[in-house]
Short mmCIF file of C-alpha atoms in Angstrom, two decimals:
data_model
loop_
_atom_site.label_atom_id
_atom_site.label_comp_id
_atom_site.label_asym_id
_atom_site.label_seq_id
_atom_site.Cartn_x
_atom_site.Cartn_y
_atom_site.Cartn_z
CA MET A 27 26.89 5.79 114.89
CA THR A 28 27.02 9.15 116.63
CA ARG A 29 23.40 8.96 117.81
CA PRO A 30 23.83 7.12 121.11
CA PHE A 31 26.13 9.93 122.23
CA ARG A 32 23.43 12.49 121.47
CA TRP A 33 20.85 10.46 123.33
CA SER A 34 23.00 10.20 126.42
CA ARG A 35 23.74 13.93 126.37
CA SER A 36 20.05 14.88 126.21
CA TRP A 37 19.38 12.40 129.00
CA ASP A 38 21.94 14.25 131.19
CA VAL A 39 20.28 17.58 130.45
CA SER A 40 16.92 16.20 131.53
CA ARG A 41 18.50 14.87 134.70
CA TYR A 42 19.81 18.39 135.49
CA ALA A 43 16.30 19.73 134.84
CA THR A 44 14.88 17.25 137.36
CA ALA A 45 17.44 18.28 139.98
CA LEU A 46 16.64 21.94 139.33
CA ALA A 47 12.89 21.32 139.64
CA VAL A 48 13.33 19.39 142.89
CA THR A 49 15.56 22.15 144.30
CA THR A 50 13.03 24.81 143.29
CA ALA A 51 10.23 22.82 144.88
CA ALA A 52 12.29 22.41 148.07
CA ILE A 53 12.98 26.16 148.18
CA LEU A 54 9.28 26.87 147.62
CA LEU A 55 8.41 24.48 150.43
CA ALA A 56 10.96 26.08 152.77
CA VAL A 57 9.68 29.56 151.92
CA GLY A 58 6.12 28.37 152.52
CA VAL A 59 6.95 26.84 155.88
CA ILE A 60 8.91 29.91 157.00
CA GLY A 61 6.10 32.17 155.78
CA ALA A 62 3.52 30.11 157.66
CA TRP A 63 5.64 30.14 160.80
CA MET A 64 6.10 33.91 160.62
CA SER A 65 2.45 34.60 159.91
CA GLU A 66 1.46 32.29 162.79
CA ARG A 67 3.89 34.12 165.09
CA ASP A 68 2.53 37.51 164.02
CA PHE A 69 -1.01 36.25 164.41
CA ARG A 70 -0.30 35.00 167.92
CA SER A 71 1.40 38.17 169.06
CA GLN A 72 -1.46 40.19 167.58
CA LYS A 73 -3.99 38.00 169.41
CA MET A 74 -2.05 38.36 172.66
CA GLN A 75 -2.00 42.13 172.25
CA GLN A 76 -5.75 42.09 171.63
CA ALA A 77 -6.29 39.89 174.68
CA GLN A 78 -4.18 42.28 176.75
CA ALA A 79 -6.16 45.26 175.48
CA HIS A 80 -9.43 43.51 176.40
CA ALA A 81 -8.01 42.63 179.83
CA ARG A 82 -6.97 46.26 180.42
CA VAL A 83 -10.38 47.58 179.37
CA LEU A 84 -12.12 45.09 181.65
CA ALA A 85 -9.74 45.84 184.52
CA ALA A 86 -10.38 49.56 184.14
CA SER A 87 -14.16 49.15 184.14
CA VAL A 88 -14.51 46.78 187.09
CA SER A 89 -12.40 48.53 189.72
CA ALA A 90 -15.38 49.96 191.62
CA ALA A 91 -17.36 46.74 191.27
CA LEU A 92 -14.41 44.77 192.69
CA ALA A 93 -13.73 47.29 195.45
CA PHE A 94 -17.34 47.39 196.60
CA ASP A 95 -18.30 43.80 195.85
CA GLU A 96 -20.84 44.81 193.19
CA THR A 97 -21.19 41.50 191.39
CA PRO A 98 -23.97 42.66 189.02
CA GLU A 99 -21.83 45.55 187.81
CA ALA A 100 -18.89 43.22 187.18
CA GLU A 101 -21.24 40.76 185.46
CA GLN A 102 -22.40 43.55 183.18
CA ALA A 103 -18.83 44.42 182.28
CA ILE A 104 -18.11 40.76 181.53
CA SER A 105 -21.28 40.40 179.42
CA ALA A 106 -20.30 43.49 177.45
CA LEU A 107 -16.88 42.01 176.85
CA ARG A 108 -18.30 38.64 175.89
CA ALA A 109 -20.47 40.25 173.23
CA ASN A 110 -17.30 39.63 171.24
CA PRO A 111 -17.59 35.94 170.33
CA GLU A 112 -13.81 35.56 170.39
CA ILE A 113 -13.77 36.15 174.15
CA GLY A 114 -13.71 32.84 175.97
CA ALA A 115 -13.13 32.41 179.68
CA VAL A 116 -13.06 35.58 181.79
CA GLY A 117 -12.15 35.91 185.44
CA ILE A 118 -11.97 38.75 187.93
CA TYR A 119 -9.82 38.18 190.98
CA GLY A 120 -9.48 40.12 194.18
CA PRO A 121 -6.28 40.66 196.16
CA GLU A 122 -3.86 37.71 196.10
CA GLY A 123 -5.67 36.07 193.21
CA VAL A 124 -8.82 35.15 195.16
CA PRO A 125 -11.64 34.68 192.63
CA PHE A 126 -14.36 37.32 192.49
CA ILE A 127 -16.25 36.30 189.34
CA LEU A 128 -15.27 33.42 187.07
CA ARG A 129 -17.02 32.85 183.75
CA GLY A 130 -15.91 29.91 181.64
CA ASN A 131 -17.14 28.66 178.31
CA GLU A 132 -17.54 25.15 176.91
CA THR A 133 -13.82 24.76 176.20
CA ARG A 134 -12.12 26.51 179.09
CA ASP A 135 -12.63 27.78 182.63
CA PRO A 136 -10.58 30.55 184.17
CA PRO A 137 -8.14 29.32 186.85
CA LEU A 138 -9.46 29.11 190.40
CA MET A 139 -6.54 31.15 191.68
CA LEU A 140 -4.65 33.65 189.56
CA SER A 141 -0.98 33.89 190.28
CA GLU A 142 0.44 37.39 190.16
CA GLY A 143 3.07 36.80 187.51
CA THR A 144 0.87 35.30 184.77
CA ALA A 145 2.39 36.73 181.62
CA PRO A 146 0.39 36.92 178.40
CA HIS A 147 0.75 33.59 176.65
CA TYR A 148 -0.69 31.40 173.97
CA ASP A 149 -2.29 28.17 175.02
CA SER A 150 -3.94 25.63 172.67
CA GLY A 151 -5.47 28.08 170.23
CA SER A 152 -6.19 30.87 172.70
CA ALA A 153 -4.38 34.03 173.68
CA ILE A 154 -4.47 34.54 177.43
CA ALA A 155 -3.77 37.83 179.12
CA THR A 156 -4.14 39.25 182.59
CA ALA A 157 -4.22 42.85 183.74
CA PRO A 158 -4.14 44.41 187.18
CA VAL A 159 -7.24 46.21 188.42
CA MET A 160 -5.87 49.55 189.53
CA GLN A 161 -7.57 52.42 191.33
CA ALA A 162 -5.69 55.53 192.34
CA GLY A 163 -2.38 53.72 191.95
CA GLN A 164 -3.50 50.84 194.13
CA GLN A 165 -3.92 47.33 192.90
CA LEU A 166 -7.30 45.91 193.84
CA GLY A 167 -6.98 42.65 191.94
CA ARG A 168 -6.46 41.16 188.49
CA VAL A 169 -8.55 40.15 185.54
CA TYR A 170 -8.02 37.14 183.30
CA VAL A 171 -9.16 37.17 179.66
CA GLU A 172 -8.99 34.35 177.16
CA LEU A 173 -9.22 35.36 173.51
CA SER A 174 -9.93 32.46 171.20
CA ALA A 175 -7.86 32.49 168.05
CA GLY A 176 -10.72 30.99 166.08
CA SER A 177 -11.61 27.33 166.22
CA GLY A 178 -11.59 24.60 163.59
CA PRO A 179 -12.11 25.94 160.05
CA ALA A 180 -11.10 29.50 160.93
CA GLN A 181 -7.82 28.19 162.32
CA TRP A 182 -7.24 25.97 159.30
CA MET A 183 -8.09 28.76 156.86
CA ARG A 184 -4.90 30.50 157.99
CA TYR A 185 -2.89 27.55 156.68
CA VAL A 186 -4.71 27.34 153.33
CA GLY A 187 -2.19 29.66 151.67
CA VAL A 188 0.70 27.47 152.73
CA ALA A 189 -1.20 24.31 151.81
CA LEU A 190 -1.84 25.75 148.33
CA LEU A 191 1.84 26.58 147.96
CA LEU A 192 2.77 23.05 149.00
CA ALA A 193 0.20 21.56 146.64
CA MET A 194 1.56 23.68 143.80
CA ALA A 195 5.10 22.56 144.56
CA ALA A 196 3.94 18.93 144.68
CA VAL A 197 2.08 19.30 141.35
CA LEU A 198 5.15 20.96 139.81
CA VAL A 199 7.44 18.18 140.96
CA GLY A 200 4.92 15.54 139.87
CA ALA A 201 4.49 17.12 136.43
CA ILE A 202 8.24 17.36 135.96
CA ALA A 203 8.72 13.75 137.07
CA ILE A 204 5.98 12.53 134.71
CA GLY A 205 7.37 14.66 131.89
CA GLN A 206 10.85 13.33 132.49
CA ARG A 207 9.63 9.76 132.61
CA SER A 208 7.67 10.04 129.36
CA LEU A 209 10.57 11.88 127.73
CA ALA A 210 12.94 9.13 128.80
CA ALA A 211 10.51 6.49 127.51
CA ALA A 212 10.18 8.36 124.20
CA ASN A 213 13.96 8.64 123.96
CA LYS A 214 14.37 4.93 124.63
CA GLU A 215 11.73 4.09 122.02
CA LEU A 216 13.40 6.42 119.53
CA ALA A 217 16.79 4.83 120.18
CA ARG A 218 15.29 1.36 119.76
CA ARG A 219 13.71 2.38 116.45
CA ALA A 220 16.94 3.95 115.25
CA ALA A 221 18.80 0.72 116.08
CA THR A 222 16.20 -1.32 114.18
CA LEU A 223 16.47 1.05 111.25
CA THR A 224 20.26 0.80 111.23
CA GLN A 225 20.04 -2.98 111.28
CA ALA A 226 17.50 -2.98 108.44
CA ASN A 227 19.71 -0.63 106.46
CA ALA A 228 22.74 -2.89 106.90
CA GLN A 229 20.66 -5.88 105.86
CA LEU A 230 19.44 -4.03 102.81
CA THR A 231 22.99 -3.03 101.87
CA ASP A 232 24.11 -6.65 102.25
CA GLU A 233 21.19 -7.87 100.17
CA MET A 234 21.93 -5.29 97.48
CA ALA A 235 25.59 -6.39 97.36
CA ALA A 236 24.57 -10.07 97.10
CA ARG A 237 22.10 -9.24 94.34
CA LYS A 238 24.73 -7.29 92.41
CA LYS A 239 27.10 -10.20 92.77
CA ALA A 240 24.45 -12.65 91.57
CA GLU A 241 23.64 -10.41 88.61
CA ARG A 242 27.30 -10.22 87.69
CA ALA A 243 27.57 -14.03 87.92
CA LEU A 244 24.46 -14.41 85.74
CA ALA A 245 25.83 -12.00 83.11
CA GLN A 246 29.11 -13.94 83.12
CA ALA A 247 27.27 -17.22 82.70
CA GLN A 248 25.21 -15.80 79.81
CA LYS A 249 28.39 -14.46 78.23
CA MET A 250 30.03 -17.85 78.55
CA GLU A 251 26.96 -19.50 77.10
CA ALA A 252 27.02 -17.14 74.08
CA ILE A 253 30.71 -17.75 73.58
CA GLY A 254 30.08 -21.50 73.83
CA GLN A 255 27.34 -21.33 71.19
CA LEU A 256 29.48 -19.15 68.94
CA THR A 257 32.55 -21.37 69.27
CA GLY A 258 30.38 -24.48 68.87
CA GLY A 259 28.98 -23.10 65.57
CA LEU A 260 32.40 -21.97 64.41
CA ALA A 261 33.95 -25.34 65.31
CA HIS A 262 31.23 -27.06 63.29
CA ASP A 263 31.88 -24.73 60.33
CA PHE A 264 35.62 -25.25 60.55
CA ASN A 265 35.10 -29.00 60.83
CA ASN A 266 33.04 -28.89 57.61
CA ILE A 267 35.78 -26.90 55.86
CA LEU A 268 38.46 -29.17 57.26
CA ALA A 269 36.43 -32.26 56.24
CA ALA A 270 36.06 -30.85 52.71
CA ILE A 271 39.81 -30.08 52.59
CA SER A 272 40.76 -33.47 54.01
CA GLY A 273 38.37 -35.28 51.57
CA GLY A 274 39.75 -33.28 48.62
CA VAL A 275 43.35 -34.00 49.63
CA ARG A 276 42.64 -37.71 49.93
CA LEU A 277 40.82 -37.71 46.54
CA ILE A 278 43.83 -35.99 44.87
CA GLU A 279 46.12 -38.64 46.37
CA ARG A 280 44.00 -41.50 45.02
CA THR A 281 43.05 -40.31 41.58
CA GLY A 282 45.25 -39.63 38.66
CA ASP A 283 42.54 -37.98 36.59
CA PRO A 284 43.70 -34.46 35.89
CA ASP A 285 40.13 -33.11 35.41
CA LEU A 286 38.95 -34.50 38.68
CA ARG A 287 42.12 -33.15 40.33
CA ALA A 288 41.55 -29.68 38.89
CA GLN A 289 37.94 -29.82 40.08
CA VAL A 290 39.00 -30.96 43.53
CA LYS A 291 41.72 -28.26 43.63
CA ALA A 292 39.11 -25.65 42.79
CA SER A 293 36.88 -27.07 45.50
CA LEU A 294 39.81 -27.03 47.94
CA ALA A 295 40.61 -23.45 47.07
CA ASP A 296 36.99 -22.58 47.65
CA ALA A 297 37.05 -24.34 51.04
CA ILE A 298 40.23 -22.50 52.01
CA GLU A 299 38.71 -19.27 50.88
CA ARG A 300 35.65 -19.97 53.02
CA GLY A 301 37.98 -20.72 55.98
CA ALA A 302 39.85 -17.49 55.40
CA ARG A 303 36.59 -15.62 55.07
CA LEU A 304 35.35 -17.12 58.32
CA THR A 305 38.54 -16.09 60.07
CA ARG A 306 38.25 -12.57 58.66
CA GLN A 307 34.64 -12.41 59.80
CA LEU A 308 35.71 -13.52 63.24
CA LEU A 309 38.46 -10.94 63.35
CA ALA A 310 36.04 -8.26 62.15
CA PHE A 311 33.62 -9.45 64.84
CA ALA A 312 36.31 -9.14 67.45
CA ARG A 313 37.39 -5.80 65.88
CA GLY A 314 40.88 -7.14 65.92
CA GLN A 315 41.38 -6.28 62.22
CA ASN A 316 41.12 -2.97 60.42
CA LEU A 317 38.15 -2.90 58.13
CA GLU A 318 39.03 -2.95 54.45
CA ALA A 319 37.23 -0.37 52.27
CA ARG A 320 36.10 -2.05 49.02
CA VAL A 321 33.14 -2.43 46.71
CA THR A 322 30.92 -5.23 47.93
CA ASP A 323 27.49 -6.72 47.47
CA PRO A 324 25.57 -6.40 50.76
CA CYS A 325 23.09 -9.05 49.76
CA GLU A 326 25.88 -11.60 49.20
CA ARG A 327 27.44 -10.64 52.54
CA ILE A 328 24.17 -10.97 54.40
CA VAL A 329 23.59 -14.39 52.78
CA ALA A 330 27.10 -15.39 53.80
CA MET A 331 26.45 -14.15 57.32
CA VAL A 332 23.21 -16.11 57.57
CA GLU A 333 25.17 -19.36 57.89
CA LEU A 334 27.22 -17.88 60.74
CA LEU A 335 24.12 -16.52 62.45
CA ARG A 336 22.30 -19.82 62.11
CA ARG A 337 25.12 -21.67 63.72
CA SER A 338 25.70 -19.19 66.53
CA LEU A 339 22.03 -18.63 67.38
CA GLY A 340 21.21 -22.32 67.53
CA GLU A 341 18.52 -24.40 65.93
CA ASP A 342 15.58 -22.90 67.83
CA VAL A 343 16.05 -19.48 66.16
CA GLY A 344 15.14 -19.20 62.52
CA VAL A 345 16.84 -16.62 60.26
CA ASP A 346 15.04 -15.41 57.14
CA THR A 347 16.40 -12.92 54.64
CA SER A 348 14.66 -10.86 52.06
CA PHE A 349 16.11 -8.16 49.83
CA PRO A 350 13.21 -6.41 48.18
CA GLY A 351 14.24 -4.35 45.17
CA LEU A 352 17.81 -5.60 45.14
CA ARG A 353 17.50 -8.96 43.29
CA MET B 23 -37.01 28.55 220.63
CA PRO B 24 -33.99 28.07 222.90
CA LEU B 25 -32.38 26.10 220.09
CA ARG B 26 -32.79 29.01 217.65
CA LEU B 27 -31.31 31.35 220.22
CA CYS B 28 -28.35 29.08 220.72
CA VAL B 29 -27.77 28.85 216.99
CA GLY B 30 -28.04 32.65 216.69
CA LEU B 31 -25.46 33.12 219.44
CA LEU B 32 -23.18 30.59 217.86
CA VAL B 33 -23.43 32.29 214.46
CA ASN B 34 -22.66 35.63 216.04
CA ALA B 35 -19.67 34.20 217.87
CA VAL B 36 -18.34 32.72 214.64
CA ARG B 37 -18.89 36.05 212.90
CA TRP B 38 -16.86 37.93 215.45
CA LEU B 39 -14.14 35.35 215.39
CA LEU B 40 -14.04 35.73 211.62
CA ILE B 41 -13.93 39.51 211.92
CA LEU B 42 -11.00 39.36 214.30
CA GLY B 43 -9.22 36.86 212.11
CA TRP B 44 -9.83 38.97 209.03
CA ILE B 45 -8.70 42.19 210.66
CA GLY B 46 -5.41 40.57 211.54
CA GLY B 47 -4.88 39.45 207.95
CA PRO B 48 -5.28 41.12 204.60
CA LEU B 49 -8.50 42.79 203.62
CA SER B 50 -11.01 40.54 201.96
CA LEU B 51 -14.35 41.95 201.08
CA ALA B 52 -15.98 38.64 200.44
CA GLN B 53 -15.00 37.57 203.96
CA ALA B 54 -16.22 40.85 205.35
CA GLN B 55 -19.55 40.56 203.54
CA ALA B 56 -19.96 37.13 205.04
CA VAL B 57 -19.37 38.47 208.54
CA ASN B 58 -21.55 41.56 208.96
CA ASP B 59 -22.59 44.87 207.60
CA THR B 60 -20.35 46.87 209.91
CA ALA B 61 -17.26 45.21 208.53
CA VAL B 62 -18.50 45.86 204.99
CA LYS B 63 -19.14 49.51 205.74
CA ALA B 64 -15.67 49.78 207.26
CA VAL B 65 -14.11 48.38 204.10
CA PHE B 66 -16.28 50.70 201.97
CA LEU B 67 -15.17 53.74 203.97
CA LEU B 68 -11.55 52.79 203.44
CA ARG B 69 -12.08 52.31 199.74
CA PHE B 70 -14.00 55.50 198.93
CA GLY B 71 -10.69 57.34 199.13
CA SER B 72 -9.51 55.69 195.94
CA PHE B 73 -12.56 56.77 193.97
CA VAL B 74 -12.81 60.39 195.07
CA ASP B 75 -10.54 63.32 194.17
CA TRP B 76 -10.15 66.02 196.75
CA PRO B 77 -8.98 69.52 195.77
CA PRO B 78 -5.21 69.90 196.43
CA SER B 79 -5.99 72.52 199.09
CA ALA B 80 -7.58 69.80 201.23
CA PHE B 81 -4.16 68.35 201.98
CA GLU B 82 -1.16 70.03 203.57
CA ARG B 83 1.30 68.12 201.39
CA PRO B 84 0.80 65.96 198.31
CA ASP B 85 1.60 62.86 200.38
CA SER B 86 -0.40 63.80 203.47
CA SER B 87 -2.56 61.10 204.98
CA LEU B 88 -6.20 60.73 204.10
CA VAL B 89 -8.10 61.25 207.32
CA ILE B 90 -11.28 59.28 207.92
CA CYS B 91 -13.32 60.63 210.80
CA ILE B 92 -16.06 58.57 212.36
CA ALA B 93 -18.53 60.42 214.52
CA GLY B 94 -20.63 58.42 216.89
CA ASP B 95 -20.66 54.79 215.79
CA THR B 96 -17.99 53.25 218.04
CA ALA B 97 -18.25 49.74 216.68
CA LEU B 98 -17.69 51.05 213.18
CA ALA B 99 -14.87 53.32 214.35
CA GLU B 100 -13.10 50.39 215.95
CA THR B 101 -13.54 48.15 212.91
CA VAL B 102 -12.29 50.87 210.59
CA ARG B 103 -9.33 51.62 212.84
CA ARG B 104 -8.26 47.97 212.76
CA ALA B 105 -8.94 47.51 209.07
CA ALA B 106 -7.06 50.67 208.11
CA ARG B 107 -3.71 49.18 209.09
CA GLY B 108 -1.56 49.12 206.00
CA GLU B 109 -4.39 50.37 203.80
CA ARG B 110 -3.74 53.18 201.37
CA ALA B 111 -5.76 55.45 199.17
CA GLY B 112 -3.52 55.87 196.21
CA ALA B 113 -0.26 57.39 197.38
CA ARG B 114 -1.70 58.38 200.71
CA THR B 115 -1.76 56.43 203.93
CA ILE B 116 -5.03 56.34 205.79
CA THR B 117 -5.50 57.75 209.25
CA THR B 118 -8.68 57.15 211.22
CA ARG B 119 -10.09 59.41 213.86
CA TRP B 120 -12.96 58.79 216.22
CA ILE B 121 -14.91 61.91 217.09
CA GLU B 122 -17.01 62.05 220.21
CA SER B 123 -18.37 65.56 219.89
CA ALA B 124 -18.84 68.00 217.01
CA PRO B 125 -16.44 67.36 214.13
CA PRO B 126 -13.84 69.96 213.31
CA ARG B 127 -14.32 71.95 210.08
CA THR B 128 -10.94 70.92 208.80
CA GLY B 129 -8.75 67.86 209.10
CA CYS B 130 -11.29 65.27 208.01
CA HIS B 131 -11.49 64.12 204.37
CA ILE B 132 -14.15 61.52 204.92
CA LEU B 133 -16.67 62.03 207.69
CA PHE B 134 -18.97 59.26 208.72
CA ALA B 135 -21.76 61.15 210.50
CA GLY B 136 -23.15 58.54 212.86
CA GLY B 137 -24.72 61.00 215.31
CA ALA B 138 -22.16 61.98 217.90
CA GLU B 139 -22.92 62.79 221.47
CA GLY B 140 -24.92 65.96 221.72
CA GLN B 141 -25.06 66.44 217.98
CA ASP B 142 -27.33 64.62 215.55
CA VAL B 143 -26.41 63.62 212.04
CA ALA B 144 -27.94 66.65 210.32
CA GLU B 145 -25.97 69.02 212.56
CA SER B 146 -22.75 67.21 211.84
CA LEU B 147 -23.42 67.48 208.10
CA HIS B 148 -24.28 71.13 208.39
CA ASP B 149 -21.04 71.82 210.23
CA VAL B 150 -18.88 70.59 207.37
CA SER B 151 -21.06 71.65 204.44
CA GLY B 152 -19.15 73.60 201.81
CA SER B 153 -15.76 72.22 202.85
CA ALA B 154 -13.95 69.47 200.96
CA VAL B 155 -15.30 66.60 203.06
CA LEU B 156 -16.89 63.44 201.74
CA THR B 157 -19.80 63.01 204.10
CA VAL B 158 -21.13 59.53 204.67
CA THR B 159 -24.38 58.70 206.41
CA ASP B 160 -26.22 55.52 207.23
CA ALA B 161 -29.94 54.91 206.84
CA ARG B 162 -29.74 53.20 210.26
CA ASN B 163 -29.07 56.62 211.86
CA GLY B 164 -31.96 58.54 210.36
CA ASN B 165 -33.00 60.12 207.12
CA ALA B 166 -30.36 62.85 206.97
CA ARG B 167 -28.18 62.14 203.92
CA GLY B 168 -24.59 62.97 203.25
CA ILE B 169 -22.88 62.67 199.89
CA ILE B 170 -22.84 58.92 200.34
CA HIS B 171 -25.73 57.26 202.11
CA PHE B 172 -25.50 53.63 203.17
CA VAL B 173 -28.62 51.49 202.90
CA ILE B 174 -29.27 47.78 203.13
CA SER B 175 -30.68 46.57 199.83
CA ASP B 176 -31.28 42.89 199.07
CA ARG B 177 -29.51 42.09 202.36
CA ARG B 178 -26.38 43.79 201.11
CA VAL B 179 -24.76 47.07 202.01
CA ARG B 180 -25.23 49.52 199.18
CA PHE B 181 -25.23 53.31 198.88
CA HIS B 182 -26.74 56.33 197.22
CA ILE B 183 -24.55 59.19 195.99
CA ASN B 184 -25.39 62.86 195.92
CA ARG B 185 -23.16 64.09 193.17
CA SER B 186 -24.29 67.72 193.18
CA GLU B 187 -23.37 68.10 196.84
CA ALA B 188 -20.00 66.49 196.18
CA GLU B 189 -19.40 69.03 193.45
CA GLN B 190 -20.43 71.85 195.75
CA ASN B 191 -17.82 70.60 198.22
CA GLY B 192 -15.20 70.54 195.45
CA LEU B 193 -15.01 66.73 195.28
CA ARG B 194 -14.88 64.74 192.07
CA ILE B 195 -16.30 61.22 192.25
CA ASP B 196 -15.07 58.55 189.88
CA SER B 197 -17.75 57.58 187.37
CA ARG B 198 -17.17 53.91 188.20
CA LEU B 199 -18.20 54.58 191.80
CA LEU B 200 -21.27 56.43 190.51
CA GLY B 201 -21.93 53.40 188.32
CA ILE B 202 -22.34 51.03 191.24
CA ALA B 203 -24.42 53.39 193.37
CA LEU B 204 -28.09 52.57 193.90
CA SER B 205 -28.93 56.10 192.80
CA VAL B 206 -27.07 59.26 191.87
CA GLU B 207 -28.57 62.62 192.68
CA ASP B 208 -27.38 65.18 190.21
CA SER B 209 -27.83 68.96 190.00
CA SER B 210 -28.40 68.92 186.27
CA MET B 211 -30.52 65.79 186.04
CA ARG B 212 -32.11 63.86 188.85
CA GLY B 213 -31.48 60.27 188.00
CA SER B 214 -32.04 57.07 189.81
CA ARG B 215 -30.55 53.74 189.06
#
């Protein structure tokens, strides 16, 4: 039974495969998250640069409007800027952050006062930048520009790549887990079947041994039966011979008639001869005696054998002889 | 009627209080606009310096002061003088000068020709024509026009610009200043906004 060992070894290999798959999935996930973080960071810095560029352009174009309080001119500059749908709230501030023109949108309004040190930053999906309004090296004020980083679907679209990567990792892990589970189930089933088969085989071997034993016992019994029949027949034959001898001997004792005695003696000799013949036949049958080469009459021998056969085969088997062309 | 007069006086008093308060503090155009046109014009005069390039020969040294001369209009001269404290035009400090009689041919970079004593606006302009002086006139003082001409439009102080004359005087005006002018008179094309 070396099979269980093999099963357990393959089970270990599959367990390593699972660990490897999980590690790979974890690495993929980590790479995805880092990639997303980096792309988000790049995206934000890019948006902040764009917002700053817009703020500088606006600041450069509104200096005269701010210096001479020309609201329509500043409004025009803001409208031109807001032709870009990404531009959200825009504000132009005079000296010390006092508002000159503030234009908000539905999500955000520019601050009412703009502090001097407002650095470009990223706030809830928008890049915010400010730029000083300069004229001849003099600061006249500041502008505030909010650049939307794209709302809703546009924002989510940026994460689709990462989501796909995660989904792929999840599918991979799931597939491996399912594969491992079904493989383990198949292995278990296979082991169960192998055990059943082994058991059946052992049973079969046992049954075969029992059958062989029974057959041997049957053959022995048949042999004994044959021997019994043979010995029974022989005993009967010998009894007949012995009875003839015993009767002859008793007759010789009683009678004084020499003729009858001679007749009985001849009969006795015949009976003894038959006994000797029977013994010889038995010896020949048992191959205990070397066969004697001599001229013989096969018909006479067959007839002599018929008696033996009849006695050994029993009464329910008839023995007929015929010698066509010989008698 | 007496009530309206009283209210008018009160408004005026508040305006002047505001002007004085503003002059003491930092320059705020919105405040100035709310007070009166003179204050606005004063602020404008101070700010033109940042939007106009004079030829280097107009200054003794690269960091010489920008001189704003005001001929005639005393109220304006006083307002400008007070407002000019701490004001700069680029790297230059601003000096104001009130001129009673005919303006000198040199020394002024911006001349507000308000009609000085014994000399009307046109004469003042003629005196400085051809030299690197940004002449400023006011529709209130007659029809004679300098390079920049103040008018009241939609109850606000606005101005026209004569670009060709500026170029003749060797001055270069920032396009953003031209952009907010009511009209720009040009030698090549006569345009009006």
